[in-house]
Amino acid sequence: MQYDRTAHRHYSEAVATTELTYSPDVLGDDFVAHTFELGPDPDGEPGGDVVATLVKHVAGPRDPHHAVLWVHGFSDYFFQTAVAEFFAERGYAFYALDLRKCGRSL
């Protein structure tokens, strides 16, 4: 199977132009969160649709050249503000993802 660079380029352009709407986060003024609607629960558990939550550290560098995406372990969530501050001090944009049914995504 051959890699289709054209399809990848079009997908990348679409993603790069998508604006996310952030809300204040429970971690305080230095953090905001965006909730992604993922649709019906694939496990069939009651409670309706599932979501994932992207947390952004907004006190980081204004023009970062690199980014970190923190993905938590099994049944965990992001709350380690010192980790975000560590990377921000070194010039990285910092994001964390609370996966479905975990933390902010419960």
Coordinates of N, CA, C and O in Angstrom, one line a residue:
M1 N 0.9 -1.2 0.0 CA 0.0 0.0 0.0 C 0.9 1.2 0.0 O 1.8 1.3 0.8
Q2 N 0.6 2.2 -0.9 CA 1.4 3.4 -1.0 C 0.8 4.5 -0.2 O -0.4 4.7 -0.1
Y3 N 1.7 5.3 0.4 CA 1.2 6.4 1.2 C 0.8 7.6 0.3 O 1.5 7.9 -0.6
D4 N -0.4 8.1 0.6 CA -1.0 9.2 -0.3 C -0.7 10.5 0.4 O -1.4 11.0 1.3
R5 N 0.4 11.2 -0.1 CA 0.8 12.5 0.4 C -0.3 13.6 0.2 O -0.5 14.5 1.0
T6 N -1.0 13.5 -0.9 CA -2.0 14.5 -1.2 C -3.2 14.4 -0.1 O -3.6 15.5 0.4
A7 N -3.6 13.2 0.2 CA -4.7 13.1 1.2 C -4.2 13.6 2.5 O -4.9 14.3 3.3
H8 N -3.0 13.3 2.9 CA -2.4 13.7 4.2 C -2.4 15.2 4.2 O -2.7 15.8 5.2
R9 N -1.9 15.9 3.2 CA -1.8 17.3 3.1 C -3.2 18.0 3.3 O -3.3 18.9 4.1
H10 N -4.2 17.5 2.6 CA -5.5 18.0 2.8 C -6.1 17.9 4.2 O -6.6 18.8 4.8
Y11 N -5.8 16.7 4.8 CA -6.3 16.5 6.1 C -5.5 17.4 7.1 O -6.1 18.0 8.0
S12 N -4.2 17.5 6.9 CA -3.4 18.4 7.8 C -3.9 19.9 7.7 O -4.0 20.6 8.7
E13 N -4.2 20.3 6.5 CA -4.7 21.7 6.4 C -6.0 21.9 7.1 O -6.3 22.9 7.7
A14 N -6.9 20.9 7.0 CA -8.2 21.0 7.6 C -8.1 21.0 9.1 O -8.7 21.8 9.8
V15 N -7.2 20.2 9.7 CA -7.0 20.2 11.1 C -6.3 21.5 11.6 O -6.7 22.0 12.6
A16 N -5.4 22.0 10.8 CA -4.7 23.2 11.3 C -5.6 24.4 11.3 O -5.3 25.3 12.0
T17 N -6.6 24.4 10.5 CA -7.5 25.6 10.5 C -8.7 25.4 11.4 O -9.5 26.4 11.5
T18 N -8.8 24.3 12.1 CA -10.0 24.2 13.0 C -9.7 24.9 14.3 O -8.7 24.7 15.0
E19 N -10.6 25.8 14.7 CA -10.5 26.5 15.9 C -11.2 25.7 17.1 O -12.4 25.3 16.9
L20 N -10.6 25.6 18.2 CA -11.2 24.9 19.3 C -11.7 26.0 20.3 O -11.1 27.0 20.4
T21 N -12.8 25.7 20.9 CA -13.3 26.6 21.9 C -12.9 26.0 23.3 O -13.3 24.9 23.6
Y22 N -12.2 26.8 24.0 CA -11.8 26.4 25.4 C -12.6 27.1 26.5 O -13.1 28.2 26.3
S23 N -12.7 26.4 27.6 CA -13.4 26.9 28.8 C -12.4 26.9 29.9 O -11.4 26.2 29.9
P24 N -12.7 27.6 31.0 CA -11.8 27.6 32.2 C -11.7 26.1 32.7 O -12.6 25.3 32.6
D25 N -10.5 25.8 33.2 CA -10.3 24.4 33.7 C -10.2 24.4 35.2 O -9.9 25.4 35.8
V26 N -10.4 23.3 35.8 CA -10.4 23.1 37.3 C -9.1 23.4 37.9 O -9.0 23.6 39.1
L27 N -8.0 23.4 37.1 CA -6.6 23.6 37.6 C -6.3 25.1 37.8 O -5.2 25.4 38.3
G28 N -7.2 26.0 37.4 CA -7.0 27.4 37.7 C -6.7 28.2 36.4 O -6.9 27.7 35.3
D29 N -6.3 29.4 36.6 CA -6.2 30.4 35.5 C -5.1 30.1 34.5 O -5.2 30.6 33.4
D30 N -4.2 29.2 34.8 CA -3.1 28.9 33.8 C -3.6 27.7 32.9 O -2.8 27.3 32.0
F31 N -4.8 27.2 33.0 CA -5.2 26.1 32.2 C -6.6 26.3 31.7 O -7.5 26.9 32.3
V32 N -6.9 25.8 30.5 CA -8.2 25.8 29.8 C -8.4 24.4 29.3 O -7.5 23.6 29.1
A33 N -9.7 24.1 28.9 CA -10.0 22.8 28.5 C -11.0 22.9 27.3 O -11.9 23.7 27.2
H34 N -10.9 21.9 26.4 CA -11.8 21.7 25.3 C -12.4 20.3 25.3 O -11.6 19.4 25.4
T35 N -13.7 20.2 25.2 CA -14.3 18.8 25.2 C -14.6 18.4 23.8 O -15.3 19.1 23.1
F36 N -14.2 17.2 23.4 CA -14.5 16.6 22.1 C -15.6 15.6 22.3 O -15.5 14.7 23.2
E37 N -16.7 15.7 21.6 CA -17.8 14.8 21.6 C -17.4 13.6 20.8 O -17.1 13.7 19.6
L38 N -17.4 12.4 21.4 CA -17.0 11.2 20.7 C -18.2 10.3 20.2 O -18.0 9.3 19.6
G39 N -19.4 10.6 20.6 CA -20.6 9.9 20.2 C -21.0 8.8 21.2 O -20.6 8.8 22.3
P40 N -21.8 7.9 20.8 CA -22.4 6.9 21.7 C -21.2 6.0 22.3 O -20.2 5.7 21.7
D41 N -21.5 5.6 23.5 CA -20.5 4.8 24.2 C -20.4 3.4 23.5 O -21.3 2.7 23.4
P42 N -19.2 3.1 23.0 CA -19.0 1.8 22.3 C -19.1 0.6 23.2 O -19.3 -0.5 22.7
D43 N -19.0 0.8 24.5 CA -19.1 -0.3 25.4 C -20.6 -0.6 25.8 O -20.9 -1.5 26.5
G44 N -21.5 0.3 25.3 CA -22.9 0.1 25.6 C -23.3 0.5 27.0 O -24.4 0.1 27.4
E45 N -22.5 1.1 27.8 CA -22.8 1.4 29.2 C -23.8 2.6 29.2 O -23.8 3.4 28.3
P46 N -24.7 2.6 30.2 CA -25.7 3.7 30.3 C -25.0 5.0 30.6 O -23.9 5.0 31.1
G47 N -25.6 6.1 30.2 CA -25.0 7.4 30.4 C -24.9 8.2 29.2 O -24.5 9.4 29.2
G48 N -25.2 7.6 28.0 CA -25.1 8.4 26.8 C -23.8 8.5 26.1 O -23.1 7.5 26.1
D49 N -23.5 9.6 25.5 CA -22.3 9.8 24.7 C -21.1 9.9 25.6 O -21.1 10.3 26.7
V50 N -19.9 9.6 25.0 CA -18.7 9.7 25.6 C -17.9 10.9 25.1 O -18.2 11.4 24.0
V51 N -17.0 11.5 25.9 CA -16.2 12.6 25.5 C -14.7 12.4 25.8 O -14.4 11.5 26.6
A52 N -13.9 13.2 25.3 CA -12.5 13.3 25.7 C -12.2 14.8 25.9 O -12.9 15.6 25.3
T53 N -11.2 15.1 26.7 CA -11.0 16.5 27.1 C -9.5 16.9 26.9 O -8.6 16.2 27.4
L54 N -9.3 17.9 26.1 CA -8.0 18.4 25.9 C -7.7 19.6 26.8 O -8.5 20.5 26.9
V55 N -6.7 19.5 27.6 CA -6.3 20.5 28.6 C -5.1 21.3 28.0 O -4.2 20.6 27.5
K56 N -5.1 22.6 28.0 CA -4.1 23.4 27.5 C -3.5 24.3 28.6 O -4.2 25.0 29.3
H57 N -2.2 24.3 28.7 CA -1.5 25.2 29.6 C -1.3 26.6 28.9 O -0.5 26.7 28.0
V58 N -2.0 27.6 29.4 CA -2.0 28.9 28.6 C -0.9 29.8 29.1 O -0.7 30.9 28.5
A59 N -0.2 29.5 30.2 CA 0.8 30.3 30.7 C 2.2 30.0 30.1 O 3.2 30.5 30.5
G60 N 2.2 29.2 29.0 CA 3.4 28.8 28.3 C 3.9 29.9 27.4 O 3.4 31.0 27.4
P61 N 4.9 29.6 26.6 CA 5.5 30.5 25.7 C 4.5 31.0 24.6 O 3.6 30.3 24.2
R62 N 4.7 32.3 24.2 CA 3.8 32.9 23.2 C 4.0 32.3 21.8 O 3.1 32.2 21.0
D63 N 5.2 31.9 21.5 CA 5.5 31.4 20.1 C 6.4 30.1 20.2 O 7.5 30.1 19.9
P64 N 5.8 29.0 20.7 CA 6.5 27.8 20.9 C 6.9 27.1 19.6 O 6.1 27.3 18.6
H65 N 8.0 26.4 19.6 CA 8.4 25.7 18.4 C 8.3 24.2 18.5 O 8.5 23.5 17.6
H66 N 7.9 23.8 19.7 CA 7.6 22.4 20.0 C 6.4 22.3 20.9 O 6.1 23.2 21.6
A67 N 5.9 21.1 21.0 CA 4.7 20.9 21.9 C 4.8 19.5 22.5 O 5.4 18.6 22.0
V68 N 4.3 19.4 23.7 CA 4.2 18.1 24.4 C 2.7 17.8 24.6 O 1.9 18.6 24.9
L69 N 2.3 16.5 24.3 CA 1.0 16.0 24.6 C 1.1 14.9 25.6 O 1.7 13.9 25.4
W70 N 0.6 15.2 26.8 CA 0.6 14.3 27.9 C -0.7 13.4 27.9 O -1.8 13.9 27.9
V71 N -0.5 12.1 27.8 CA -1.6 11.1 27.8 C -1.4 10.3 29.0 O -0.4 9.6 29.2
H72 N -2.4 10.3 29.8 CA -2.4 9.6 31.1 C -2.4 8.1 31.0 O -2.7 7.5 29.9
G73 N -2.2 7.4 32.1 CA -2.2 6.0 32.2 C -3.7 5.5 32.4 O -4.6 6.2 32.4
F74 N -3.8 4.2 32.7 CA -5.1 3.5 32.9 C -5.9 4.2 34.0 O -5.4 4.4 35.1
S75 N -7.1 4.6 33.7 CA -8.1 5.2 34.7 C -7.5 6.3 35.5 O -7.6 6.4 36.7
D76 N -6.8 7.2 34.8 CA -6.1 8.3 35.5 C -6.6 9.6 34.8 O -7.6 9.6 34.0
Y77 N -6.0 10.7 35.0 CA -6.3 12.0 34.3 C -5.2 12.9 34.6 O -4.3 12.7 35.4
F78 N -5.2 14.1 33.9 CA -4.1 15.1 34.1 C -4.4 16.0 35.2 O -5.5 16.7 35.3
F79 N -3.5 16.1 36.2 CA -3.6 17.1 37.3 C -2.2 17.6 37.7 O -2.1 18.4 38.6
Q80 N -1.1 17.2 37.1 CA 0.2 17.5 37.5 C 0.7 18.8 36.9 O 1.4 18.9 35.9
T81 N 0.3 19.9 37.5 CA 0.6 21.2 37.0 C 2.1 21.5 36.9 O 2.5 22.2 36.0
A82 N 2.9 20.9 37.8 CA 4.3 21.0 37.7 C 4.9 20.5 36.5 O 5.9 21.0 36.0
V83 N 4.3 19.5 35.9 CA 4.8 18.9 34.6 C 4.6 20.0 33.5 O 5.5 20.2 32.7
A84 N 3.4 20.6 33.4 CA 3.2 21.6 32.4 C 4.1 22.8 32.6 O 4.7 23.3 31.6
E85 N 4.3 23.2 33.8 CA 5.2 24.3 34.1 C 6.7 24.0 33.7 O 7.4 24.9 33.2
F86 N 7.1 22.8 33.9 CA 8.5 22.4 33.6 C 8.7 22.5 32.1 O 9.7 23.1 31.7
F87 N 7.8 22.0 31.3 CA 7.9 22.1 29.8 C 7.7 23.5 29.3 O 8.4 24.0 28.4
A88 N 6.8 24.3 29.9 CA 6.6 25.7 29.5 C 7.9 26.5 29.7 O 8.2 27.4 28.9
E89 N 8.5 26.3 30.9 CA 9.8 27.0 31.2 C 10.9 26.7 30.1 O 11.8 27.5 30.0
R90 N 10.8 25.6 29.4 CA 11.7 25.3 28.4 C 11.3 25.6 27.0 O 11.8 25.1 26.0
G91 N 10.2 26.3 26.9 CA 9.7 26.8 25.6 C 8.7 25.9 24.9 O 8.4 26.1 23.7
Y92 N 8.2 24.9 25.5 CA 7.2 24.0 24.9 C 5.8 24.4 25.2 O 5.4 24.8 26.3
A93 N 4.9 24.3 24.2 CA 3.5 24.4 24.4 C 3.1 23.1 25.1 O 3.7 22.0 24.8
F94 N 2.2 23.1 26.0 CA 1.8 21.9 26.8 C 0.3 21.6 26.7 O -0.5 22.5 27.0
Y95 N 0.0 20.4 26.3 CA -1.4 19.9 26.3 C -1.4 18.6 27.0 O -0.5 17.8 27.0
A96 N -2.6 18.3 27.6 CA -2.8 17.0 28.2 C -4.2 16.5 27.7 O -5.1 17.3 27.4
L97 N -4.4 15.2 27.6 CA -5.6 14.6 27.1 C -6.2 13.7 28.2 O -5.5 12.8 28.6
D98 N -7.4 14.0 28.6 CA -8.1 13.1 29.5 C -9.0 12.3 28.6 O -9.9 12.8 27.9
L99 N -8.7 11.0 28.5 CA -9.3 10.1 27.6 C -10.8 9.8 28.1 O -11.1 10.2 29.2
R100 N -11.6 9.2 27.2 CA -13.0 8.9 27.6 C -13.1 8.2 28.9 O -12.3 7.3 29.2
K101 N -14.1 8.6 29.7 CA -14.4 7.9 30.9 C -13.3 8.1 32.0 O -13.2 7.3 32.9
C102 N -12.5 9.1 31.8 CA -11.4 9.4 32.8 C -11.4 10.9 33.2 O -11.5 11.7 32.3
G103 N -11.2 11.2 34.4 CA -11.0 12.6 34.9 C -12.1 13.5 34.4 O -13.3 13.2 34.7
R104 N -11.8 14.5 33.7 CA -12.7 15.5 33.2 C -13.7 14.9 32.2 O -14.7 15.5 31.9
S105 N -13.4 13.8 31.7 CA -14.2 13.1 30.6 C -15.2 12.1 31.2 O -15.8 11.3 30.4
L106 N -15.3 12.1 32.5 CA -16.3 11.1 33.1 C -17.7 11.5 32.7 O -18.0 12.6 32.6

